[in-house]
Amino acid sequence: INVSSVWGSVGASTEVAYSTTKGGINAFTKALAKELAPSGIPVNAVACGMIDTSMNSFLDPEELAAVIDEIPAGRAGTPQEAAALIRQVAEAPDYMTGQIITLDGGFTVHKTLLYARSPAAPLPDSFPIHETSYRILYTFWHVLSQSVPSHS
């Protein structure tokens, strides 16, 4: 089990080297999982968001509050939560392999959230993606939702 970071999946400005190394861990995890799967050896990674450790001690109270404000859970994760997830991954079935499991209080979901609304409605000022991207994704979602048969 490798320990990665959300920055390995989404990148972070001013954290290029860190994001690159964590992205490398993610690629390594997936490639090694393919190589070892025939031997029944699972390879996965846990990608943590902000965890309350000394790594974040450089943040002043205002900076910390700004980061926490971006996390839908409204707090940093704890080392105990990270350890519990790593243990769960270690105890998971061998068929689970090549996965990057994210522990981030909803941070990465929040950053890519699409709102179910009419494409003609204006975007809120704080909408996380460009309006053209939203309209393309909304159209794609709409077409897919119309092509899925009903189970009633």
Coordinates of N, CA and C in Angstrom, one line a residue:
I1 N 0.9 -1.2 0.0 CA 0.0 0.0 0.0 C 0.9 1.2 0.0
N2 N 0.7 2.1 -1.0 CA 1.5 3.3 -1.1 C 0.6 4.4 -0.5
V3 N 1.3 5.4 0.0 CA 0.7 6.6 0.6 C 0.9 7.8 -0.4
S4 N -0.1 8.3 -0.9 CA 0.0 9.4 -1.9 C -0.7 10.6 -1.4
S5 N -1.2 11.5 -2.3 CA -1.8 12.7 -1.9 C -2.8 13.1 -3.0
V6 N -3.8 13.9 -2.6 CA -4.8 14.4 -3.6 C -4.0 15.2 -4.6
W7 N -2.9 15.8 -4.3 CA -2.2 16.6 -5.2 C -1.6 15.8 -6.3
G8 N -1.4 14.5 -6.1 CA -1.0 13.6 -7.2 C -2.0 13.4 -8.2
S9 N -3.3 13.6 -7.9 CA -4.4 13.5 -8.9 C -4.8 14.8 -9.5
V10 N -4.8 15.9 -8.7 CA -5.3 17.1 -9.2 C -4.3 18.2 -9.3
G11 N -3.1 18.0 -8.8 CA -2.0 19.0 -8.9 C -2.3 20.2 -8.0
A12 N -1.2 20.9 -7.7 CA -1.3 22.1 -6.8 C -0.3 23.1 -7.3
S13 N -0.8 24.3 -7.5 CA 0.2 25.4 -7.8 C 1.1 25.6 -6.6
T14 N 2.3 26.0 -6.9 CA 3.4 26.2 -5.9 C 3.8 24.9 -5.3
E15 N 3.2 23.7 -5.7 CA 3.6 22.4 -5.2 C 3.9 21.5 -6.3
V16 N 4.6 22.0 -7.4 CA 4.8 21.2 -8.6 C 5.6 19.9 -8.3
A17 N 6.7 20.1 -7.6 CA 7.5 18.9 -7.3 C 6.8 17.9 -6.4
Y18 N 6.1 18.3 -5.4 CA 5.3 17.4 -4.6 C 4.2 16.7 -5.4
S19 N 3.5 17.5 -6.2 CA 2.4 16.9 -7.0 C 2.9 15.9 -8.0
T20 N 4.1 16.2 -8.5 CA 4.7 15.3 -9.5 C 5.1 14.0 -8.9
T21 N 5.7 14.0 -7.7 CA 6.1 12.8 -7.0 C 4.9 12.0 -6.6
K22 N 3.9 12.6 -6.1 CA 2.7 11.9 -5.7 C 1.9 11.3 -6.9
G23 N 2.0 12.1 -8.0 CA 1.4 11.5 -9.3 C 2.2 10.3 -9.8
G24 N 3.5 10.4 -9.6 CA 4.4 9.2 -9.9 C 4.0 8.0 -9.0
I25 N 3.7 8.2 -7.8 CA 3.3 7.1 -6.9 C 2.0 6.5 -7.4
N26 N 1.1 7.4 -7.9 CA -0.2 6.8 -8.4 C 0.1 6.0 -9.6
A27 N 0.9 6.5 -10.6 CA 1.2 5.7 -11.8 C 1.9 4.4 -11.4
F28 N 2.9 4.5 -10.5 CA 3.6 3.3 -10.1 C 2.7 2.3 -9.5
T29 N 1.7 2.7 -8.7 CA 0.7 1.8 -8.0 C -0.1 1.1 -9.1
K30 N -0.6 1.8 -10.1 CA -1.4 1.2 -11.2 C -0.6 0.2 -12.0
A31 N 0.7 0.6 -12.4 CA 1.5 -0.2 -13.2 C 1.9 -1.5 -12.4
L32 N 2.3 -1.3 -11.2 CA 2.7 -2.5 -10.4 C 1.6 -3.4 -10.1
A33 N 0.4 -2.8 -9.9 CA -0.8 -3.7 -9.7 C -1.1 -4.6 -10.9
K34 N -0.9 -4.1 -12.1 CA -1.0 -4.9 -13.3 C 0.0 -6.0 -13.4
E35 N 1.2 -5.6 -13.0 CA 2.3 -6.6 -13.0 C 2.1 -7.7 -12.0
L36 N 1.6 -7.4 -10.8 CA 1.6 -8.4 -9.7 C 0.2 -9.0 -9.6
A37 N -0.8 -8.6 -10.3 CA -2.1 -9.2 -10.2 C -2.1 -10.7 -10.5
P38 N -1.4 -11.1 -11.6 CA -1.4 -12.5 -11.8 C -0.9 -13.4 -10.7
S39 N -0.1 -12.8 -9.8 CA 0.5 -13.5 -8.7 C -0.4 -13.4 -7.4
G40 N -1.5 -12.7 -7.6 CA -2.5 -12.5 -6.5 C -2.0 -11.5 -5.4
I41 N -1.1 -10.6 -5.8 CA -0.6 -9.5 -4.9 C -1.3 -8.2 -5.3
P42 N -2.1 -7.7 -4.4 CA -2.8 -6.4 -4.7 C -1.8 -5.2 -4.4
V43 N -2.0 -4.2 -5.2 CA -1.2 -3.0 -5.0 C -2.2 -1.8 -5.1
N44 N -2.3 -1.0 -4.0 CA -3.2 0.1 -4.0 C -2.5 1.3 -3.3
A45 N -3.1 2.4 -3.4 CA -2.6 3.6 -2.7 C -3.7 4.4 -2.0
V46 N -3.4 5.0 -0.9 CA -4.3 5.9 -0.2 C -3.8 7.3 -0.5
A47 N -4.6 8.1 -1.1 CA -4.3 9.5 -1.4 C -5.0 10.4 -0.4
C48 N -4.2 11.0 0.5 CA -4.8 11.8 1.6 C -4.9 13.3 1.1
G49 N -5.9 13.9 1.6 CA -6.0 15.3 1.6 C -5.3 15.9 2.8
M50 N -5.8 17.0 3.3 CA -5.1 17.6 4.4 C -5.3 16.7 5.7
I51 N -4.2 16.3 6.3 CA -4.3 15.5 7.5 C -3.6 16.4 8.6
D52 N -4.1 16.5 9.7 CA -3.6 17.3 10.8 C -2.3 16.8 11.4
T53 N -1.2 17.2 10.7 CA 0.1 16.7 11.2 C 1.0 18.0 11.2
S54 N 2.2 17.7 11.6 CA 3.2 18.8 11.7 C 3.6 19.3 10.3
M55 N 3.3 18.5 9.2 CA 3.6 18.9 7.9 C 2.9 20.3 7.5
N56 N 1.8 20.5 8.2 CA 1.0 21.8 8.0 C 1.3 22.9 9.0
S57 N 2.3 22.7 9.8 CA 2.6 23.7 10.8 C 3.0 25.0 10.3
F58 N 3.4 25.1 9.1 CA 3.9 26.4 8.5 C 2.7 27.3 8.2
L59 N 1.5 26.8 8.2 CA 0.3 27.6 7.9 C 0.0 28.5 9.1
D60 N -0.2 29.8 8.9 CA -0.7 30.6 9.9 C -2.2 30.4 10.1
P61 N -2.8 30.9 11.2 CA -4.2 30.6 11.4 C -5.2 31.0 10.3
E62 N -4.9 32.2 9.6 CA -5.7 32.6 8.5 C -5.6 31.6 7.3
E63 N -4.3 31.2 7.0 CA -4.1 30.3 5.9 C -4.8 28.9 6.2
L64 N -4.7 28.5 7.4 CA -5.3 27.2 7.8 C -6.8 27.3 7.7
A65 N -7.4 28.4 8.1 CA -8.8 28.6 8.0 C -9.3 28.6 6.5
A66 N -8.4 29.2 5.6 CA -8.8 29.2 4.2 C -8.7 27.8 3.6
V67 N -7.8 27.0 4.0 CA -7.7 25.6 3.5 C -8.9 24.8 4.0
I68 N -9.2 24.9 5.3 CA -10.3 24.2 5.9 C -11.6 24.6 5.2
D69 N -11.7 25.9 4.8 CA -12.9 26.4 4.2 C -13.2 25.7 2.8
E70 N -12.2 25.2 2.2 CA -12.3 24.5 0.9 C -12.7 23.0 1.1
I71 N -12.7 22.5 2.3 CA -13.0 21.1 2.6 C -14.4 21.0 3.0
P72 N -15.3 20.3 2.2 CA -16.7 20.2 2.6 C -16.9 19.6 4.0
A73 N -16.1 18.7 4.5 CA -16.2 18.2 5.8 C -15.9 19.2 6.9
G74 N -15.3 20.4 6.5 CA -15.0 21.5 7.4 C -13.9 21.3 8.4
R75 N -13.0 20.3 8.1 CA -11.9 20.1 9.0 C -10.8 19.3 8.3
A76 N -9.7 19.2 8.9 CA -8.6 18.3 8.4 C -8.9 16.9 8.9
G77 N -8.4 15.9 8.2 CA -8.4 14.5 8.6 C -7.5 14.3 9.8
T78 N -7.6 13.2 10.4 CA -6.7 12.9 11.5 C -5.7 11.8 11.1
P79 N -4.6 11.7 11.7 CA -3.7 10.6 11.5 C -4.4 9.2 11.7
Q80 N -5.2 9.2 12.7 CA -5.9 8.0 13.1 C -6.9 7.5 11.9
E81 N -7.5 8.5 11.3 CA -8.4 8.2 10.2 C -7.6 7.7 9.0
A82 N -6.4 8.3 8.7 CA -5.6 7.8 7.7 C -5.1 6.4 8.0
A83 N -4.7 6.1 9.2 CA -4.2 4.8 9.6 C -5.4 3.8 9.5
A84 N -6.6 4.1 9.9 CA -7.7 3.2 9.8 C -8.0 2.9 8.3
L85 N -7.9 3.8 7.4 CA -8.2 3.5 6.0 C -7.1 2.6 5.5
I86 N -5.9 2.9 5.8 CA -4.8 2.1 5.3 C -5.0 0.6 5.8
R87 N -5.4 0.5 7.0 CA -5.6 -0.9 7.5 C -6.8 -1.5 6.8
Q88 N -7.9 -0.8 6.5 CA -9.0 -1.4 5.7 C -8.5 -1.8 4.3
V89 N -7.7 -1.0 3.7 CA -7.2 -1.4 2.4 C -6.3 -2.6 2.5
A90 N -5.5 -2.7 3.5 CA -4.7 -3.9 3.7 C -5.5 -5.2 3.9
E91 N -6.7 -5.0 4.5 CA -7.6 -6.2 4.7 C -8.6 -6.4 3.6
A92 N -8.6 -5.6 2.6 CA -9.5 -5.7 1.5 C -9.3 -6.9 0.7
P93 N -10.3 -7.4 -0.1 CA -10.1 -8.6 -0.9 C -8.9 -8.3 -2.0
D94 N -8.2 -9.4 -2.3 CA -7.1 -9.3 -3.3 C -7.6 -8.8 -4.6
Y95 N -8.9 -8.9 -4.9 CA -9.4 -8.5 -6.2 C -9.3 -7.0 -6.4
M96 N -9.3 -6.3 -5.2 CA -9.2 -4.8 -5.2 C -7.7 -4.5 -5.4
T97 N -7.3 -4.1 -6.6 CA -5.9 -3.8 -6.9 C -5.9 -2.7 -8.0
G98 N -4.8 -1.9 -7.9 CA -4.6 -0.8 -8.8 C -5.5 0.5 -8.5
Q99 N -6.0 0.6 -7.3 CA -6.9 1.6 -6.9 C -6.1 2.7 -6.1
I100 N -6.5 4.0 -6.4 CA -6.1 5.1 -5.6 C -7.3 5.6 -4.8
I101 N -7.3 5.3 -3.5 CA -8.4 5.5 -2.7 C -8.2 6.9 -2.0
T102 N -9.1 7.8 -2.1 CA -9.0 9.2 -1.6 C -9.6 9.4 -0.3
L103 N -8.9 10.0 0.6 CA -9.3 10.4 2.0 C -9.1 11.9 2.1
D104 N -10.2 12.6 1.8 CA -10.0 14.1 1.8 C -11.2 14.9 2.2
G105 N -12.1 14.3 2.9 CA -13.2 15.1 3.5 C -14.1 15.7 2.4
G106 N -14.0 15.2 1.2 CA -14.8 15.7 0.0 C -14.2 16.8 -0.8
F107 N -12.9 17.1 -0.5 CA -12.2 18.2 -1.2 C -12.2 18.0 -2.7
T108 N -11.8 16.8 -3.2 CA -11.7 16.7 -4.7 C -13.1 16.6 -5.3
V109 N -14.1 16.1 -4.6 CA -15.4 16.0 -5.1 C -16.0 17.5 -5.2
H110 N -15.7 18.2 -4.2 CA -16.1 19.6 -4.2 C -15.6 20.4 -5.3
K111 N -14.3 20.1 -5.7 CA -13.7 20.8 -6.8 C -14.2 20.5 -8.2
T112 N -14.9 19.3 -8.3 CA -15.4 18.9 -9.6 C -16.9 18.8 -9.6
L113 N -17.6 19.3 -8.6 CA -19.0 19.2 -8.5 C -19.7 19.8 -9.6
L114 N -20.7 19.0 -10.2 CA -21.6 19.5 -11.2 C -23.0 19.6 -10.6
Y115 N -23.6 20.7 -10.8 CA -24.9 21.0 -10.2 C -26.0 20.5 -11.3
A116 N -27.0 19.8 -10.8 CA -28.1 19.4 -11.7 C -29.0 20.6 -11.8
R117 N -28.9 21.3 -12.9 CA -29.7 22.5 -13.2 C -29.8 22.7 -14.7
S118 N -30.6 23.6 -15.1 CA -30.8 23.9 -16.5 C -29.5 24.5 -17.0
P119 N -29.1 24.1 -18.2 CA -27.9 24.7 -18.8 C -28.1 26.2 -19.2
A120 N -29.3 26.6 -19.2 CA -29.6 28.0 -19.5 C -29.4 28.9 -18.3
A121 N -29.5 28.3 -17.1 CA -29.4 29.1 -15.8 C -27.9 29.6 -15.7
P122 N -27.8 30.8 -15.1 CA -26.4 31.3 -15.0 C -25.7 30.6 -13.9
L123 N -24.4 30.5 -14.1 CA -23.5 29.9 -13.1 C -23.3 30.8 -11.9
P124 N -23.2 30.2 -10.7 CA -22.9 31.0 -9.5 C -21.5 31.6 -9.7
D125 N -21.2 32.7 -9.0 CA -19.8 33.3 -9.1 C -18.7 32.3 -8.6
S126 N -19.0 31.4 -7.7 CA -18.0 30.6 -7.2 C -18.0 29.2 -7.8
F127 N -18.6 29.1 -9.0 CA -18.7 27.8 -9.7 C -17.3 27.3 -10.0
P128 N -16.9 26.0 -9.7 CA -15.5 25.6 -9.8 C -15.0 25.3 -11.2
I129 N -15.8 25.2 -12.2 CA -15.3 25.0 -13.5 C -15.8 26.0 -14.5
H130 N -15.1 26.1 -15.6 CA -15.4 27.1 -16.7 C -16.8 26.8 -17.2
E131 N -17.6 27.9 -17.6 CA -18.9 27.7 -18.0 C -19.0 26.8 -19.3
T132 N -18.1 27.0 -20.2 CA -18.2 26.2 -21.4 C -18.0 24.7 -21.1
S133 N -17.1 24.4 -20.2 CA -16.9 23.0 -19.7 C -18.1 22.5 -19.0
Y134 N -18.8 23.3 -18.2 CA -20.0 22.9 -17.6 C -21.0 22.6 -18.6
R135 N -21.2 23.4 -19.6 CA -22.3 23.2 -20.6 C -22.0 21.9 -21.4
I136 N -20.7 21.6 -21.7 CA -20.4 20.4 -22.4 C -20.7 19.2 -21.5
L137 N -20.3 19.2 -20.2 CA -20.5 18.1 -19.3 C -22.0 17.9 -19.0
Y138 N -22.8 19.0 -18.9 CA -24.2 18.9 -18.7 C -24.9 18.3 -19.9
T139 N -24.5 18.6 -21.1 CA -25.1 18.0 -22.3 C -24.8 16.6 -22.3
F140 N -23.5 16.2 -22.0 CA -23.1 14.8 -22.0 C -23.9 14.0 -21.0
W141 N -24.1 14.6 -19.8 CA -24.9 13.9 -18.7 C -26.3 13.8 -19.2
H142 N -26.9 14.8 -19.8 CA -28.3 14.8 -20.2 C -28.5 13.7 -21.3
V143 N -27.6 13.6 -22.2 CA -27.7 12.6 -23.3 C -27.6 11.2 -22.6
L144 N -26.6 11.0 -21.7 CA -26.5 9.7 -21.1 C -27.7 9.3 -20.3
S145 N -28.3 10.3 -19.5 CA -29.4 10.0 -18.7 C -30.6 9.7 -19.5
Q146 N -30.7 10.2 -20.7 CA -31.9 9.8 -21.6 C -31.7 8.5 -22.2
S147 N -30.5 8.0 -22.3 CA -30.2 6.7 -23.0 C -30.2 5.5 -22.1
V148 N -30.3 5.8 -20.8 CA -30.3 4.7 -19.8 C -31.7 4.2 -19.6
P149 N -31.9 2.9 -19.8 CA -33.3 2.4 -19.7 C -33.8 2.4 -18.3
S150 N -35.1 2.6 -18.1 CA -35.7 2.7 -16.8 C -35.8 1.3 -16.2
H151 N -35.7 1.2 -14.9 CA -35.8 -0.1 -14.2 C -37.1 -0.2 -13.5
S152 N -38.1 0.5 -14.0 CA -39.4 0.4 -13.3 C -40.3 -0.7 -13.8

